[in-house]
Coordinates of C-alpha atoms in Angstrom, one line a residue:
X1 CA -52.2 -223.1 -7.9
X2 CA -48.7 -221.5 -7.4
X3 CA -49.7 -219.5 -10.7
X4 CA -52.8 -218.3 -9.3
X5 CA -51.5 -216.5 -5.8
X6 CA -49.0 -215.3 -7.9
X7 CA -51.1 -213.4 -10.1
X8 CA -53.3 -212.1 -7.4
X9 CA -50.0 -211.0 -5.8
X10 CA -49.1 -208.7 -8.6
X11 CA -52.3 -207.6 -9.0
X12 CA -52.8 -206.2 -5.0
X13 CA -49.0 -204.8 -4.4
X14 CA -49.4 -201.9 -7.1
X15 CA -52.9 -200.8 -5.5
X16 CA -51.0 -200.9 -2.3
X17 CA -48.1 -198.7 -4.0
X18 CA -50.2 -196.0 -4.9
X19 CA -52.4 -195.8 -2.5
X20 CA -49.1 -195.4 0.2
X21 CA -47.8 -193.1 -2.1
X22 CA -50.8 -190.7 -2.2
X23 CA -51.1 -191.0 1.8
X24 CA -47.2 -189.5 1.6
X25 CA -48.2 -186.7 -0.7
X26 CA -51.3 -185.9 1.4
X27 CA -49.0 -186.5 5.0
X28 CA -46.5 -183.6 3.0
X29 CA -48.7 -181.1 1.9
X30 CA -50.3 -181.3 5.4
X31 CA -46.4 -181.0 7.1
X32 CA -45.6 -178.2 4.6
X33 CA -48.4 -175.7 5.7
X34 CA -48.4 -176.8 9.2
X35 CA -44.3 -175.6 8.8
X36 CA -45.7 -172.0 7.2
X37 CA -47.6 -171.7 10.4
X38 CA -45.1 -172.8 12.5
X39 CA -42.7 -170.2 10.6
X40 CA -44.4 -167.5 12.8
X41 CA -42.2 -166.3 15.6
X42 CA -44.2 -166.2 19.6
X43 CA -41.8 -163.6 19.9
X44 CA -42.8 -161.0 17.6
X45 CA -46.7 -161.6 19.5
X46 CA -45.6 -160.8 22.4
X47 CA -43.3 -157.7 21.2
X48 CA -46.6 -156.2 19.9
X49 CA -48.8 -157.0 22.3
X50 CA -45.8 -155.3 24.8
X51 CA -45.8 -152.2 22.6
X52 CA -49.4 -151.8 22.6
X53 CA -49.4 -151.9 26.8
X54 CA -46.3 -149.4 26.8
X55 CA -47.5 -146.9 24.3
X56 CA -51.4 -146.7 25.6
X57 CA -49.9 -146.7 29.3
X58 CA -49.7 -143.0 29.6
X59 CA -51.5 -142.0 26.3
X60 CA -54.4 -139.3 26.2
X61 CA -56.4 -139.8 23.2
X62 CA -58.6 -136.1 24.1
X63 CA -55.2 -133.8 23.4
X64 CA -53.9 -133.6 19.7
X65 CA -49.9 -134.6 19.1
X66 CA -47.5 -131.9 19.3
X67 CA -50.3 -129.2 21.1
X68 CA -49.0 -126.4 22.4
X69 CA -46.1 -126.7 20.2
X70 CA -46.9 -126.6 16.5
X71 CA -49.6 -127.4 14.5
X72 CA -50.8 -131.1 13.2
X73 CA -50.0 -131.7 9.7
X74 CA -52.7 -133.8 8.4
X75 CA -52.0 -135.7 4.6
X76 CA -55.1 -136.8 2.7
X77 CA -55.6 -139.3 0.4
X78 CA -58.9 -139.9 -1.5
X79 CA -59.9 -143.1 -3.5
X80 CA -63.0 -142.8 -5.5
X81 CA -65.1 -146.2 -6.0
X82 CA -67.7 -144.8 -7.8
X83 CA -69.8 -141.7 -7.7
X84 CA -73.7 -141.8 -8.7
X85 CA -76.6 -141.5 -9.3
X86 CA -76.9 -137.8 -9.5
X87 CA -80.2 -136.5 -8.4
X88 CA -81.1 -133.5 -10.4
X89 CA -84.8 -133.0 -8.5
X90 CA -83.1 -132.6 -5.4
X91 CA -79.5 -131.4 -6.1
X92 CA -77.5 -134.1 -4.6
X93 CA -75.0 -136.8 -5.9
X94 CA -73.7 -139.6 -4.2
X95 CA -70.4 -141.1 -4.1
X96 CA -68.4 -144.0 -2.5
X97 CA -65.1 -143.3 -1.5
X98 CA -61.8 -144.7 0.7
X99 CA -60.5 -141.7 2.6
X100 CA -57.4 -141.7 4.1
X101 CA -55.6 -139.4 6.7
X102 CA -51.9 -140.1 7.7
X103 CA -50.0 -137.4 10.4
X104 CA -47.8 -137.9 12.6
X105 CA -48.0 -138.8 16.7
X106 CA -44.4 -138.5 18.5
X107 CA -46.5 -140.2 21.6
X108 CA -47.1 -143.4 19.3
X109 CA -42.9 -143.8 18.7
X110 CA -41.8 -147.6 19.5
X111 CA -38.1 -149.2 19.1
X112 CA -38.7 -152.3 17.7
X113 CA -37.9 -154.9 14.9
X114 CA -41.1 -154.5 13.9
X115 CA -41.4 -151.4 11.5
X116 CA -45.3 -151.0 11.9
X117 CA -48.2 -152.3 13.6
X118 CA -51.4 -152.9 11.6
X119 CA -54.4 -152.8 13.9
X120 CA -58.4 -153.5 14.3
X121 CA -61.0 -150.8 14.5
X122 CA -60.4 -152.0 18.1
X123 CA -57.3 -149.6 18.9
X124 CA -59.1 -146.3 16.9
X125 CA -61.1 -145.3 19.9
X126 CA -57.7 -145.5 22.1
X127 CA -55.7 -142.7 20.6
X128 CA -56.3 -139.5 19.0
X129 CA -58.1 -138.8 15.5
X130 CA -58.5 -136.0 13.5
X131 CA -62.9 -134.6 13.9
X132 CA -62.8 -134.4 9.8
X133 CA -66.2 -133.7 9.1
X134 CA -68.1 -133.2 5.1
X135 CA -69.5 -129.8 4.9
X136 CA -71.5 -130.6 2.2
X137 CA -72.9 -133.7 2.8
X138 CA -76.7 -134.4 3.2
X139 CA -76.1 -138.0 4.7
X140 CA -73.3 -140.1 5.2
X141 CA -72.7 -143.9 6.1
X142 CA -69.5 -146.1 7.0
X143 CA -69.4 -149.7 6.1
X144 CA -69.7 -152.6 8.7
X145 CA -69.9 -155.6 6.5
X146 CA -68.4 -158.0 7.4
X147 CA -66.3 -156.0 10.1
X148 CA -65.8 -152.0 10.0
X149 CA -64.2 -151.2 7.0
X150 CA -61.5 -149.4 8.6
X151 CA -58.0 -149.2 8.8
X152 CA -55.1 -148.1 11.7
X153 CA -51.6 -148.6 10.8
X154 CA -48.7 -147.3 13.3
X155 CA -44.8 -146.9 12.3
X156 CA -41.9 -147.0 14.4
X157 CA -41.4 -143.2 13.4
X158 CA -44.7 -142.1 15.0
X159 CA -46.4 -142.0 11.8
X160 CA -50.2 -142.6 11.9
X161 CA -52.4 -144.3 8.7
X162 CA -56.4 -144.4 9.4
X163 CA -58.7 -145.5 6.4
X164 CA -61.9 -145.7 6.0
X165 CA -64.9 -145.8 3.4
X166 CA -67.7 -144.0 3.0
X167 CA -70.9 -143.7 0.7
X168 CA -71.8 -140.1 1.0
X169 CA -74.7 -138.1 -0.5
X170 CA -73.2 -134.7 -1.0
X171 CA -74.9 -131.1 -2.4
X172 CA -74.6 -130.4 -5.8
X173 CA -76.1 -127.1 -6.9
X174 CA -76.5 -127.6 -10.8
X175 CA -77.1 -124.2 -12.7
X176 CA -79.9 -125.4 -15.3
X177 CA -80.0 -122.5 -18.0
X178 CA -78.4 -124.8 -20.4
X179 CA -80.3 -127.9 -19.2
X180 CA -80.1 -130.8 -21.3
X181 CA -76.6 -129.1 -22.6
X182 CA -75.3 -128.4 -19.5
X183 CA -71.9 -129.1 -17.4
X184 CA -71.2 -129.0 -14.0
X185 CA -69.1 -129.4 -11.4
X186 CA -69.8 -131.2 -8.1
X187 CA -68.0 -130.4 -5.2
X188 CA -66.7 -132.8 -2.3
X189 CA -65.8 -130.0 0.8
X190 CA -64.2 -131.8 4.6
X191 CA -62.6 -129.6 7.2
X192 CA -62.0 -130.4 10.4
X193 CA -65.1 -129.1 13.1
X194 CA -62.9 -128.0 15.8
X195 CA -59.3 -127.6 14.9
X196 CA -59.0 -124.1 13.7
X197 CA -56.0 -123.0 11.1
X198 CA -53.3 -122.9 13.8
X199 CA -53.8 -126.1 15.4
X200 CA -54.5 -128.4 12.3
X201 CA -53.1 -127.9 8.5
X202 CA -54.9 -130.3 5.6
X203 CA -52.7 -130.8 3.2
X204 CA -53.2 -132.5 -0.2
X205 CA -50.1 -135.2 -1.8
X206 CA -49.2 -134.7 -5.5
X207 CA -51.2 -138.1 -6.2
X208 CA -54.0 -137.2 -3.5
X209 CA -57.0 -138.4 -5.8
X210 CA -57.0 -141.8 -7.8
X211 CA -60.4 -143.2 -9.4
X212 CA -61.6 -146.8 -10.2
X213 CA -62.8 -148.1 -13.6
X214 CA -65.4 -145.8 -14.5
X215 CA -67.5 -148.8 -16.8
X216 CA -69.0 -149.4 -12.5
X217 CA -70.1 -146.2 -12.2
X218 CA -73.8 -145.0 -12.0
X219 CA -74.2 -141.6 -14.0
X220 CA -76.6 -142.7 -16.1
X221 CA -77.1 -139.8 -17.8
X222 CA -73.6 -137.5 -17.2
X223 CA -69.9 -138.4 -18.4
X224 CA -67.2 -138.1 -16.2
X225 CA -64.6 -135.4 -17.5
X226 CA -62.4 -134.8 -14.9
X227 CA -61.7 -133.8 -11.2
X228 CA -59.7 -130.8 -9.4
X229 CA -58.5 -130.6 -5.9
X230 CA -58.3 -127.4 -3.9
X231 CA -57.3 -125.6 -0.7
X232 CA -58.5 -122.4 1.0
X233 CA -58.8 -120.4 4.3
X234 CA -62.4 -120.5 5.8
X235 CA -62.6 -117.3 8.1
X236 CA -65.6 -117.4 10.3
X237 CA -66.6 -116.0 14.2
X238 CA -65.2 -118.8 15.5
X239 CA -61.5 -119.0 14.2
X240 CA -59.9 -119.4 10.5
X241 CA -60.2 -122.9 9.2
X242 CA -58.5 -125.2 6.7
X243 CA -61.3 -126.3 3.8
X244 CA -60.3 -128.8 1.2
X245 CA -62.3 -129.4 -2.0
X246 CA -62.6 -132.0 -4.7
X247 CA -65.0 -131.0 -7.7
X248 CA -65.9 -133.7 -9.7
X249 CA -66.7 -132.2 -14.0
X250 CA -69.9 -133.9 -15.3
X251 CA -71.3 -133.7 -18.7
X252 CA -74.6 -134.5 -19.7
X253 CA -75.4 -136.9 -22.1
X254 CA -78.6 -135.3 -24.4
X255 CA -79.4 -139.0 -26.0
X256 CA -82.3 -139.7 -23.6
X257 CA -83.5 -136.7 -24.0
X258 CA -83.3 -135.8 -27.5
X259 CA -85.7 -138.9 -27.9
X260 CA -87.9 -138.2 -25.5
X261 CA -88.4 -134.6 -26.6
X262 CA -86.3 -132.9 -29.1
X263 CA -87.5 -135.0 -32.0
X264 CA -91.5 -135.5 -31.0
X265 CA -91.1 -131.6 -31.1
X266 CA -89.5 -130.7 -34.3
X267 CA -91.9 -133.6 -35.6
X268 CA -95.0 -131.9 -34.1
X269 CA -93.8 -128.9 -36.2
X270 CA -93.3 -130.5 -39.0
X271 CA -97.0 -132.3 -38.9
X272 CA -98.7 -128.8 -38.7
X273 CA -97.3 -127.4 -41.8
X274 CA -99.1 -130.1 -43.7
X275 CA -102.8 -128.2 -43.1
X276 CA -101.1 -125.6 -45.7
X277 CA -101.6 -128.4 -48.6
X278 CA -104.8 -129.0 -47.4
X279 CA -107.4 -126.7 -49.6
X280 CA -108.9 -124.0 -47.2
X281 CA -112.6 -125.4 -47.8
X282 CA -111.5 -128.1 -45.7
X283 CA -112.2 -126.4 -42.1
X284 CA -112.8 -129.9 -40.0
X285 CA -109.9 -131.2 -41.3
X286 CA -106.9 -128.3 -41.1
X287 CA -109.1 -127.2 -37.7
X288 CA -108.7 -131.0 -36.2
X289 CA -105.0 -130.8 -37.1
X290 CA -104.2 -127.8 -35.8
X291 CA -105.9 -128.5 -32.6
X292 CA -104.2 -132.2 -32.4
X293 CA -100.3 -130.9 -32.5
X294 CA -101.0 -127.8 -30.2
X295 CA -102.3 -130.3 -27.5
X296 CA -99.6 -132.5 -28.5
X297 CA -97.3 -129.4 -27.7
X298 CA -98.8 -128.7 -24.6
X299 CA -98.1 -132.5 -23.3
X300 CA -94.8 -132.8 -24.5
X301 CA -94.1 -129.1 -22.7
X302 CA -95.3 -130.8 -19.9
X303 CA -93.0 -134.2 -19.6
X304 CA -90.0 -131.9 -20.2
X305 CA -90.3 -130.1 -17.2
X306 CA -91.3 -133.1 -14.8
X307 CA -87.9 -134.5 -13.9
X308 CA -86.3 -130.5 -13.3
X309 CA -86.6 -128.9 -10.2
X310 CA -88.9 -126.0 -10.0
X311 CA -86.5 -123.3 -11.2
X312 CA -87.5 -120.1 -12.1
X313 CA -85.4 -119.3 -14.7
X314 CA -85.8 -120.4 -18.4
X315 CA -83.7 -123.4 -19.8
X316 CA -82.6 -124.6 -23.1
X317 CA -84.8 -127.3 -23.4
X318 CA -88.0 -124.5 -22.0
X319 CA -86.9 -122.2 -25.2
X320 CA -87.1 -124.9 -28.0
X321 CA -90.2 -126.2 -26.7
X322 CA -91.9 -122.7 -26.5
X323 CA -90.6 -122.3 -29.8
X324 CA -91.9 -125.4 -31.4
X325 CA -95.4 -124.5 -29.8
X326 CA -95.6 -121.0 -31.2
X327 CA -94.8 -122.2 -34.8
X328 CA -97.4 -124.9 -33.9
X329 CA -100.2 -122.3 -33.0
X330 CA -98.9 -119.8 -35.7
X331 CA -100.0 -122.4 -38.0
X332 CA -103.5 -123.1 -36.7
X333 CA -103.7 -119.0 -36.3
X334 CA -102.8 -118.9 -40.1
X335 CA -105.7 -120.7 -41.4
X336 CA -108.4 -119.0 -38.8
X337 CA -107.2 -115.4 -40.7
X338 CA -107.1 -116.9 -43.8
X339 CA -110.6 -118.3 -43.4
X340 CA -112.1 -114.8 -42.3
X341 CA -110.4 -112.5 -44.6
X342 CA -111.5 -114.5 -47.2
X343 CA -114.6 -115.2 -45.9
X344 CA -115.3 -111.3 -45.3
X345 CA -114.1 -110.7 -49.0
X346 CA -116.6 -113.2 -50.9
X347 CA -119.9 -111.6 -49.2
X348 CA -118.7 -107.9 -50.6
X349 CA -118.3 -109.0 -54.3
X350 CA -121.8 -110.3 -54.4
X351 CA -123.4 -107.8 -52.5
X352 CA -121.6 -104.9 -54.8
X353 CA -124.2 -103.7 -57.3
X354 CA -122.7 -104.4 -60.7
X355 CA -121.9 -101.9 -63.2
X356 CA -124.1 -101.9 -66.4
X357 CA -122.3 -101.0 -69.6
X358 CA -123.1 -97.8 -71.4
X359 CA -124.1 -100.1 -74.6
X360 CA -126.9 -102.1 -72.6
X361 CA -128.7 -98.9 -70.2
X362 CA -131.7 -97.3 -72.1
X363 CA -132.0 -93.4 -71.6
X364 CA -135.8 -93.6 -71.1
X365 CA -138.1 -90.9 -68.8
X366 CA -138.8 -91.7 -65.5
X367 CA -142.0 -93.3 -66.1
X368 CA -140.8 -96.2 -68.8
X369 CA -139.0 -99.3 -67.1
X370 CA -135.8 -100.7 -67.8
X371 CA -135.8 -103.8 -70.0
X372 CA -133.0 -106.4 -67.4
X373 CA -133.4 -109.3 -69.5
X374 CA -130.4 -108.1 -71.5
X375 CA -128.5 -107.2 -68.9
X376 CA -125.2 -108.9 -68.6
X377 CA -124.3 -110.9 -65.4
X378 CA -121.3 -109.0 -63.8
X379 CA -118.8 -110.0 -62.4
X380 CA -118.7 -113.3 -64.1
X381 CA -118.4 -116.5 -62.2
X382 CA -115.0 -118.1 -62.4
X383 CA -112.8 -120.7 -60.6
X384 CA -111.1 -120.0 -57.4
X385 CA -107.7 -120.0 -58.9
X386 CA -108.7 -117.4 -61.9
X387 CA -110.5 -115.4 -58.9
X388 CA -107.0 -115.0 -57.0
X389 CA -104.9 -114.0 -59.6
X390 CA -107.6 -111.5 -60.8
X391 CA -108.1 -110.4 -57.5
X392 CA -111.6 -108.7 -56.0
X393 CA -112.8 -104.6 -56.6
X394 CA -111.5 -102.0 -54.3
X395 CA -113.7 -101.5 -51.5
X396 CA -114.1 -97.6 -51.7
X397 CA -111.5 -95.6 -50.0
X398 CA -110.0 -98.1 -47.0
X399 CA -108.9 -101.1 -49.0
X400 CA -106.3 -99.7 -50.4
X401 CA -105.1 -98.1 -47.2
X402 CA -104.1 -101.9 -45.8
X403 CA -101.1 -103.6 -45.5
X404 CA -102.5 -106.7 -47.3
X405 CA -103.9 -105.7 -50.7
X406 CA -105.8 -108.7 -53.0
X407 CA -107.3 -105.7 -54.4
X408 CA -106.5 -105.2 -58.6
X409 CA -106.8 -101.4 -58.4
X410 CA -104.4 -101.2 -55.3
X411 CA -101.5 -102.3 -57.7
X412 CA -101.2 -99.0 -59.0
X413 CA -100.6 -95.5 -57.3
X414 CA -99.1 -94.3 -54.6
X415 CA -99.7 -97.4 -52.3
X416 CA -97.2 -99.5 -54.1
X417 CA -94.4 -96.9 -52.3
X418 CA -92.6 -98.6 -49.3
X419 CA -95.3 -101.0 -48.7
X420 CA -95.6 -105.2 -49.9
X421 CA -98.5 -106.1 -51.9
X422 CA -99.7 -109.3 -50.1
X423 CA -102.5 -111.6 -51.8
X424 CA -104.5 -112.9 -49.6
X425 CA -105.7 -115.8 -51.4
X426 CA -101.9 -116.8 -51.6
X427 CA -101.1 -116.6 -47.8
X428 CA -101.0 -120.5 -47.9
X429 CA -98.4 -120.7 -50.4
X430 CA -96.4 -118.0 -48.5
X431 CA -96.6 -120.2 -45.1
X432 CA -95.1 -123.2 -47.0
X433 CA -92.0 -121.2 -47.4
X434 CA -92.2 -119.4 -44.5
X435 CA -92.5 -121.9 -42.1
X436 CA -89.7 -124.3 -42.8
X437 CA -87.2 -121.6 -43.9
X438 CA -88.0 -119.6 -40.1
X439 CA -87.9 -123.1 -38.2
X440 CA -84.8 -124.2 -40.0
X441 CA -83.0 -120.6 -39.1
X442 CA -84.4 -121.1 -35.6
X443 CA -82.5 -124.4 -35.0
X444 CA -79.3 -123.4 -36.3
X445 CA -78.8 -120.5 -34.2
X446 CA -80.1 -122.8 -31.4
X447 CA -77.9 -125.8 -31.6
X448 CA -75.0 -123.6 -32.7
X449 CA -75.3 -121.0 -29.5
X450 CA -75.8 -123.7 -27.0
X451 CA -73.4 -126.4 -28.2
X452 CA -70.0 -124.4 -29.5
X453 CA -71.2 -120.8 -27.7

């Protein structure tokens, strides 16, 4: 029995062990952060609190520091969170940004152990602010999630901190003309609204401007490339004033839209040369294809220009579409003369009265007939290849005046002097050179002038 309780006994005691041993641990971390808390001197609480009192006692939030004296220095500070989308259709961009403005307030001087005081959105409305206003924003909105996302820090010294952030939708003019390979700059432009030149001085630090990881950003179709920060003298009726300026350099990125219509485009071209291997007796068929890519052009010139604004001017993506549609109709335009001057030409050879050799025409008198059964049929009938390289009987007097000749005799003579003997019949095999070679030539000069010009 003895054995028993004994064994219970030292089964039970170590449970007991560790289980005081955690409360101990648990009763010390709980003592350890109450002693951080308790770490916090009363006294400092009340110095602030005392400060606060003494420096708002007498302090007039509606006069400027220093006025009267000199003017307010004002340092700025800009933190870029992310900038995007930019709106070409209506010219705008939008960017989210922390903007700071530190100067200095001799009113706001304290002597205590504390070397600054870092306050609520409470204490902004109780002293003085610069009236910093965008010049070029559209619309502009402060965060208040969870709390105003603002910031007032004062220094011993006098010196004033005030953050805030901002999502801003600012103007961007773009200049289109070399739209989709086109750069541009978008500015950011804040001044004060009152303060003229000689009352308040913006002034830029050497490491004003810092951006955030750009992977967050929304450009979507631009690349970031760089930012400048300026400063210059506004004059106007109503004082000079102190502008600053940030301009943000954005690329565009021509992937999207060398998908959506660079390639249909130069493939639409490349589709209507194929009526030129189709034989010229085939009119439904090099007619339907001809009709199919210039509509194709016409819907494709169409999409291009329905996320631009309604500029007046040409752009680089207008002139290679224009382009691609005049080869397009050039091509359908090549087959309608080729199927009427050839048409025109086939009706004259067999309505030409043939010429009889001397061998076969019977000298009779006027009153005997002439035996036609042994006339010979003239011209004879041959393919349509041999009929092109033989070519057709001048057409008296004018034929041979034309710029195209098909015509035998016109090979000889005078016309052969500073002019180009075209065959009709051939103008398909011309076009299949032509064509390509002119288009080819065409898009080197474009790509070359727009991307390295």
């Amino acid at each position: 029995m003895s054995g028993k309780v004994l064994l219970m006994y030292l089964t039970i005691c170590p449970a007991f062990q560790i289980r005081a041993e955690s409360t101990e641990e648990y009763d010390y971390d709980y003592l350890s952060t109450n002693k951080t808390w308790v770490l916090t001197p009363r006294a400092q609480e009340t110095d602030a609190t005392q400060i606060l009192n003494s420096l708002l006692q007498n302090y007039d939030n509606k006069l400027r520091p220093d006025i009267g004296i000199k003017p307010t220095f004002i340092d700025v500070d800009i933190y870029v969170n992310s900038i995007g989308p930019v709106s070409v259709i209506h010219m705008e961009y939008t960017i989210d940004i922390f903007f700071a403005q530190t100067w200095y307030d001799r009113r706001l001087r304290f002597n205590s152990t504390l070397k600054a005081l870092t306050l609520n959105t409470n204490m902004v409305s109780r002293i003085w602010i610069p009236d910093t206003f965008f010049r070029n924003s559209k619309r502009a909105d402060s965060h208040w999630i969870t709390t105003p996302n603002q910031l007032l820090r004062i220094w011993n010294d006098g010196k004033v901190l005030y953050t805030l952030r901002l999502t801003i939708e600012a103007e961007c003019l773009l200049q289109l003309q070399n739209f989709p390979m086109d750069t541009h700059s978008c500015p950011l432009v804040f001044s004060s609204y009152g303060y003229p030149r000689d009352e308040i001085i913006y002034r830029w630090r050497r490491y004003s401007i810092e951006v955030s990881d750009q992977r967050t950003w929304r450009l979507y179709q631009f690349d970031f490339t760089g930012l400048r920060n300026t400063s210059e003298v506004l004059r106007t009726g109503a004082g000079e004033y102190m502008v600053m300026t940030v301009s943000f350099d954005l690329s565009r990125r021509m992937g999207y839209f060398a998908i959506q219509t660079y390639i249909p485009c130069i493939l639409t071209v490349v589709l209507s040369w194929v009526s030129f291997w189709i034989k010229r007796d085939s009119t439904p068929a090099r007619t339907s294809l001809g009709i199919t890519t210039v509509l194709t052009m016409t819907t494709l010139s169409t999409i291009s220009r329905k996320h631009l604004p309604r500029v007046s001017y040409i752009t680089a993506m207008d002139l290679f579409v224009s382009v691609c549609f005049i080869f397009v109709f050039a091509a359908l335009i090549e087959y309608a003369t080729l199927n009427y001057l050839v048409g025109n030409k086939k009706p004259a050879e067999h309505n030409k009265k043939p010429r009889l050799p001397a061998s076969h025409v019977h000298m009779v008198p006027s009153y005997t007939t002439i035996n036609i059964n042994s006339i010979l049929h003239w011209p004879p009938e041959v393919e349509d290849d041999e009929s092109e390289e033989l070519g057709s009987p001048c057409v008296e007097g004018k034929e041979c005046q034309r710029f195209f000749c098909c015509i035998e005799d016109c090979q000889t003579g005078m016309w052969r002097e500073g002019r180009i003997r075209i065959h009709i019949s051939r103008l398909d095999s011309y076009s299949r050179v032509f064509f390509p070679t002119a288009f080819l030539l065409f898009n080197i000069v474009y790509w070359i002038a727009y991307l390295y010009l």
